[in-house]
């Protein structure tokens, strides 16, 4: 299946699966312009699992979608987004379609809404391959194989059934199989477990990791669940109000968060182990970039903020294992 | 689905259809009894009849019996396709109607095809393109929806028949090609309002499907624009649209009354109009009954088609 990718690409070896550099996104123009993302820089290496964590409205889904060139209507993007060597923001419609057919795919949040309810599951699974010209027979063969790999019993029968005949968890497995059918180098998982119940969540996450590891696919795992991201990702980016505020290896983030927001997020999630303590919600409500204060976006919710935080957006600095956009990370984790 | 579930579901649908027809026929028969004064006077409408004839009419409509028995004997005759005798033509109502059903049927089919074809195309293009196309389609749909068939008929007649002379003003023609040529203006007149409603409803249905997440997902997979529209928008909007189309097409039957009269066509619609003005009660009842049966038939057929278009519509709730 890999052989129908355009030739000549392998010459530029060891590119990252995804490389986002200073991505900015603005809706509209002039006085009414609404900024959505600012200065987002992140990287997903080949075979690497990278988490992108934030509250709703932080811009994590926008960032993931930008990797496929899916920019909201009327929005203007700045910076650079590269998916295995292809400049996504500069790509024309054709190049974008090729990119989506061969290099990058996305697993969406709600499988029920993401798979056309009136078409058969087999139709969904083969659609990506058929779009790039794989013959129907070969595509169906590949789909059956993948269904088996994602743990669906009786793949041949499942191909003929309709989405409503599957449970949410099973349907998410179908979507994962569909996303992997084109053997992408980059898998974007946009809150793939949020719509599922807890026991199913663990299974789906395990499956995603397993499939990703076996294929050496780079994965950007978008979630609001910091604990989950820290547990399964090699590196995690924490997003707040359209900006990346911290980047750290998964484990380090868990033990020594460097940004006050990261710490607040960790404290806000209930722990299954240790003493029972009251859950501390993050004070205030999440901000979008457009309504965030000057300087550090988090300063109006931050217990450590002082006048200096209002002066400018803090630059990323290294503190222990993190790259953090905070002036005083040593107060967060000494 | 099992064969038994399918049979049970079909049986239920058929029962519903029959009940509707029975209820409507009670109303149609009862209308005669609701006429103020002696129903015989309404039936005979001032024609001079001998006492024997009056007695025959009385017996024919069961007026010499109670309502229930009268209805039963009338309905029994109707079931044997005996709808009584026209007071005006002195021929069987069934013969009168069946002789005109060809013209009316073709007219309804012709205008249905026109309305559905142009309505869906305008709806789809305006929904997909948006912007100026969308606004233009909205204006067109509003104007056509607000145009009743008799207005459309007058405009079409004066422009294309009297003015340009492209189409004949009256008559149904002979032979299929000639007949279609004769029926073009009437069909357009009938289709106008239906087209407008369909262009609007269709636009809304397509636009709604276009916003669905699975459409975005398909695009995210590099499926081409035309394929996305065909596979994920048109296919999904088909079920809601079919229900509307069924109702609209059944409603066209009513419009034949005006349009056939305006274009001098000898169809069931013009028969109804002339019979009403001549107080030919048996014919009016007969046409009413036929209209109800056709309406129910069209709607039942659309209902039957739905589970095949949308797999989520289960057959009698047993489909899974």
mmCIF file of N, CA, C and O in Angstrom, chain A residues 5-6 17-18 65-70 81-89 91-105 132 182-186 188, chain B residues 219-222:
data_model
loop_
_atom_site.group_PDB
_atom_site.id
_atom_site.type_symbol
_atom_site.label_atom_id
_atom_site.label_comp_id
_atom_site.label_asym_id
_atom_site.label_seq_id
_atom_site.Cartn_x
_atom_site.Cartn_y
_atom_site.Cartn_z
ATOM 1 N N UNK A 5 2.557 5.947 -3.112
ATOM 2 C CA UNK A 5 2.902 7.325 -2.774
ATOM 3 C C UNK A 5 3.830 7.890 -3.845
ATOM 4 O O UNK A 5 4.579 7.144 -4.467
ATOM 5 N N UNK A 6 3.786 9.195 -4.041
ATOM 6 C CA UNK A 6 4.630 9.783 -5.082
ATOM 7 C C UNK A 6 6.102 9.423 -4.857
ATOM 8 O O UNK A 6 6.573 9.414 -3.725
ATOM 9 N N UNK A 17 7.203 13.988 11.044
ATOM 10 C CA UNK A 17 5.865 13.727 10.514
ATOM 11 C C UNK A 17 5.082 15.031 10.450
ATOM 12 O O UNK A 17 4.367 15.311 9.492
ATOM 13 N N UNK A 18 5.232 15.836 11.496
ATOM 14 C CA UNK A 18 4.549 17.134 11.528
ATOM 15 C C UNK A 18 5.473 18.186 12.117
ATOM 16 O O UNK A 18 6.114 17.952 13.142
ATOM 17 N N UNK A 65 -6.282 20.429 13.048
ATOM 18 C CA UNK A 65 -6.916 20.509 11.735
ATOM 19 C C UNK A 65 -6.051 21.254 10.730
ATOM 20 O O UNK A 65 -6.069 20.958 9.535
ATOM 21 N N UNK A 66 -5.299 22.234 11.230
ATOM 22 C CA UNK A 66 -4.413 22.988 10.338
ATOM 23 C C UNK A 66 -3.385 22.066 9.696
ATOM 24 O O UNK A 66 -2.924 22.312 8.576
ATOM 25 N N UNK A 67 -3.057 20.966 10.386
ATOM 26 C CA UNK A 67 -2.092 20.025 9.834
ATOM 27 C C UNK A 67 -2.628 19.364 8.569
ATOM 28 O O UNK A 67 -1.872 18.873 7.739
ATOM 29 N N UNK A 68 -3.954 19.338 8.422
ATOM 30 C CA UNK A 68 -4.559 18.775 7.217
ATOM 31 C C UNK A 68 -4.972 19.879 6.252
ATOM 32 O O UNK A 68 -5.643 19.637 5.258
ATOM 33 N N UNK A 69 -4.579 21.103 6.578
ATOM 34 C CA UNK A 69 -4.981 22.234 5.745
ATOM 35 C C UNK A 69 -6.438 22.592 5.930
ATOM 36 O O UNK A 69 -7.034 23.266 5.095
ATOM 37 N N UNK A 70 -7.049 22.134 7.039
ATOM 38 C CA UNK A 70 -8.458 22.448 7.281
ATOM 39 C C UNK A 70 -8.542 23.683 8.157
ATOM 40 O O UNK A 70 -8.595 23.605 9.379
ATOM 41 N N UNK A 81 3.301 25.164 8.288
ATOM 42 C CA UNK A 81 2.901 23.831 8.737
ATOM 43 C C UNK A 81 3.429 22.839 7.718
ATOM 44 O O UNK A 81 3.101 22.931 6.535
ATOM 45 N N UNK A 82 4.265 21.920 8.157
ATOM 46 C CA UNK A 82 4.853 20.952 7.234
ATOM 47 C C UNK A 82 4.498 19.545 7.679
ATOM 48 O O UNK A 82 4.715 19.186 8.833
ATOM 49 N N UNK A 83 3.919 18.771 6.770
ATOM 50 C CA UNK A 83 3.618 17.372 7.066
ATOM 51 C C UNK A 83 4.494 16.515 6.167
ATOM 52 O O UNK A 83 4.362 16.561 4.949
ATOM 53 N N UNK A 84 5.374 15.762 6.756
ATOM 54 C CA UNK A 84 6.418 14.990 6.065
ATOM 55 C C UNK A 84 6.912 15.696 4.802
ATOM 56 O O UNK A 84 6.861 15.158 3.712
ATOM 57 N N UNK A 85 7.380 16.892 4.991
ATOM 58 C CA UNK A 85 8.034 17.628 3.910
ATOM 59 C C UNK A 85 7.102 18.472 3.061
ATOM 60 O O UNK A 85 7.554 19.290 2.280
ATOM 61 N N UNK A 86 5.788 18.287 3.194
ATOM 62 C CA UNK A 86 4.857 19.053 2.364
ATOM 63 C C UNK A 86 4.418 20.315 3.111
ATOM 64 O O UNK A 86 3.941 20.230 4.245
ATOM 65 N N UNK A 87 4.581 21.455 2.473
ATOM 66 C CA UNK A 87 4.150 22.717 3.073
ATOM 67 C C UNK A 87 2.633 22.826 2.940
ATOM 68 O O UNK A 87 2.103 23.094 1.861
ATOM 69 N N UNK A 88 1.923 22.607 4.033
ATOM 70 C CA UNK A 88 0.465 22.480 3.982
ATOM 71 C C UNK A 88 -0.221 23.807 3.664
ATOM 72 O O UNK A 88 -1.127 23.872 2.840
ATOM 73 N N UNK A 89 0.238 24.878 4.300
ATOM 74 C CA UNK A 89 -0.463 26.156 4.131
ATOM 75 C C UNK A 89 -0.289 26.707 2.723
ATOM 76 O O UNK A 89 -1.131 27.463 2.241
ATOM 77 N N UNK A 91 0.018 24.700 0.078
ATOM 78 C CA UNK A 91 -0.412 23.685 -0.884
ATOM 79 C C UNK A 91 -1.718 24.088 -1.558
ATOM 80 O O UNK A 91 -2.609 24.660 -0.935
ATOM 81 N N UNK A 92 -1.828 23.788 -2.853
ATOM 82 C CA UNK A 92 -3.069 24.011 -3.584
ATOM 83 C C UNK A 92 -4.055 22.903 -3.266
ATOM 84 O O UNK A 92 -3.745 21.986 -2.505
ATOM 85 N N UNK A 93 -5.253 22.984 -3.857
ATOM 86 C CA UNK A 93 -6.286 21.998 -3.567
ATOM 87 C C UNK A 93 -5.861 20.576 -3.893
ATOM 88 O O UNK A 93 -6.135 19.646 -3.155
ATOM 89 N N UNK A 94 -5.179 20.438 -5.018
ATOM 90 C CA UNK A 94 -4.746 19.114 -5.460
ATOM 91 C C UNK A 94 -3.745 18.517 -4.505
ATOM 92 O O UNK A 94 -3.864 17.368 -4.085
ATOM 93 N N UNK A 95 -2.720 19.349 -4.184
ATOM 94 C CA UNK A 95 -1.653 18.877 -3.302
ATOM 95 C C UNK A 95 -2.221 18.528 -1.928
ATOM 96 O O UNK A 95 -1.829 17.539 -1.303
ATOM 97 N N UNK A 96 -3.188 19.323 -1.504
ATOM 98 C CA UNK A 96 -3.818 19.094 -0.206
ATOM 99 C C UNK A 96 -4.570 17.761 -0.202
ATOM 100 O O UNK A 96 -4.541 17.001 0.755
ATOM 101 N N UNK A 97 -5.256 17.510 -1.328
ATOM 102 C CA UNK A 97 -6.007 16.266 -1.440
ATOM 103 C C UNK A 97 -5.062 15.072 -1.424
ATOM 104 O O UNK A 97 -5.317 14.076 -0.763
ATOM 105 N N UNK A 98 -3.945 15.216 -2.126
ATOM 106 C CA UNK A 98 -2.953 14.141 -2.128
ATOM 107 C C UNK A 98 -2.410 13.903 -0.726
ATOM 108 O O UNK A 98 -2.234 12.765 -0.296
ATOM 109 N N UNK A 99 -2.143 15.004 -0.036
ATOM 110 C CA UNK A 99 -1.628 14.910 1.333
ATOM 111 C C UNK A 99 -2.592 14.119 2.211
ATOM 112 O O UNK A 99 -2.202 13.225 2.956
ATOM 113 N N UNK A 100 -3.883 14.462 2.088
ATOM 114 C CA UNK A 100 -4.887 13.808 2.929
ATOM 115 C C UNK A 100 -5.087 12.346 2.524
ATOM 116 O O UNK A 100 -5.470 11.524 3.341
ATOM 117 N N UNK A 101 -4.857 12.060 1.253
ATOM 118 C CA UNK A 101 -5.060 10.680 0.794
ATOM 119 C C UNK A 101 -3.891 9.778 1.148
ATOM 120 O O UNK A 101 -4.035 8.565 1.165
ATOM 121 N N UNK A 102 -2.707 10.364 1.366
ATOM 122 C CA UNK A 102 -1.541 9.509 1.507
ATOM 123 C C UNK A 102 -0.747 9.718 2.787
ATOM 124 O O UNK A 102 -0.188 8.768 3.322
ATOM 125 N N UNK A 103 -0.653 10.953 3.292
ATOM 126 C CA UNK A 103 0.335 11.200 4.340
ATOM 127 C C UNK A 103 -0.237 11.395 5.727
ATOM 128 O O UNK A 103 0.413 11.094 6.716
ATOM 129 N N UNK A 104 -1.411 11.968 5.810
ATOM 130 C CA UNK A 104 -1.943 12.284 7.132
ATOM 131 C C UNK A 104 -3.413 11.940 7.203
ATOM 132 O O UNK A 104 -4.162 12.175 6.257
ATOM 133 N N UNK A 105 -3.859 11.346 8.302
ATOM 134 C CA UNK A 105 -5.295 11.164 8.515
ATOM 135 C C UNK A 105 -5.645 11.504 9.934
ATOM 136 O O UNK A 105 -4.793 11.601 10.798
ATOM 137 N N UNK A 132 -7.866 7.569 -3.835
ATOM 138 C CA UNK A 132 -6.593 7.710 -4.540
ATOM 139 C C UNK A 132 -6.403 6.654 -5.607
ATOM 140 O O UNK A 132 -5.305 6.442 -6.113
ATOM 141 N N UNK A 182 -4.845 4.226 4.781
ATOM 142 C CA UNK A 182 -3.973 4.825 3.776
ATOM 143 C C UNK A 182 -2.507 4.820 4.209
ATOM 144 O O UNK A 182 -1.678 5.431 3.560
ATOM 145 N N UNK A 183 -2.214 4.120 5.308
ATOM 146 C CA UNK A 183 -0.853 4.051 5.844
ATOM 147 C C UNK A 183 -0.225 5.431 5.976
ATOM 148 O O UNK A 183 0.825 5.717 5.397
ATOM 149 N N UNK A 184 -0.841 6.317 6.756
ATOM 150 C CA UNK A 184 -0.304 7.675 6.861
ATOM 151 C C UNK A 184 0.962 7.716 7.711
ATOM 152 O O UNK A 184 1.204 6.811 8.514
ATOM 153 N N UNK A 185 1.750 8.765 7.510
ATOM 154 C CA UNK A 185 2.920 8.956 8.349
ATOM 155 C C UNK A 185 2.550 9.750 9.595
ATOM 156 O O UNK A 185 3.297 9.786 10.563
ATOM 157 N N UNK A 186 1.419 10.427 9.488
ATOM 158 C CA UNK A 186 0.962 11.236 10.627
ATOM 159 C C UNK A 186 -0.492 10.905 10.926
ATOM 160 O O UNK A 186 -1.350 10.944 10.047
ATOM 161 N N UNK A 188 -3.592 12.088 13.264
ATOM 162 C CA UNK A 188 -4.067 13.133 14.155
ATOM 163 C C UNK A 188 -5.268 12.565 14.893
ATOM 164 O O UNK A 188 -6.234 12.138 14.266
ATOM 165 N N UNK B 219 -14.005 15.112 3.571
ATOM 166 C CA UNK B 219 -13.072 16.064 2.967
ATOM 167 C C UNK B 219 -11.687 15.894 3.567
ATOM 168 O O UNK B 219 -10.687 16.002 2.867
ATOM 169 N N UNK B 220 -11.641 15.631 4.882
ATOM 170 C CA UNK B 220 -10.341 15.477 5.545
ATOM 171 C C UNK B 220 -9.596 14.253 5.034
ATOM 172 O O UNK B 220 -8.419 14.091 5.272
ATOM 173 N N UNK B 221 -10.312 13.380 4.343
ATOM 174 C CA UNK B 221 -9.673 12.181 3.817
ATOM 175 C C UNK B 221 -9.277 12.343 2.363
ATOM 176 O O UNK B 221 -8.835 11.397 1.727
ATOM 177 N N UNK B 222 -9.487 13.531 1.836
ATOM 178 C CA UNK B 222 -9.065 13.783 0.460
ATOM 179 C C UNK B 222 -10.054 13.288 -0.574
ATOM 180 O O UNK B 222 -9.696 13.071 -1.726
#
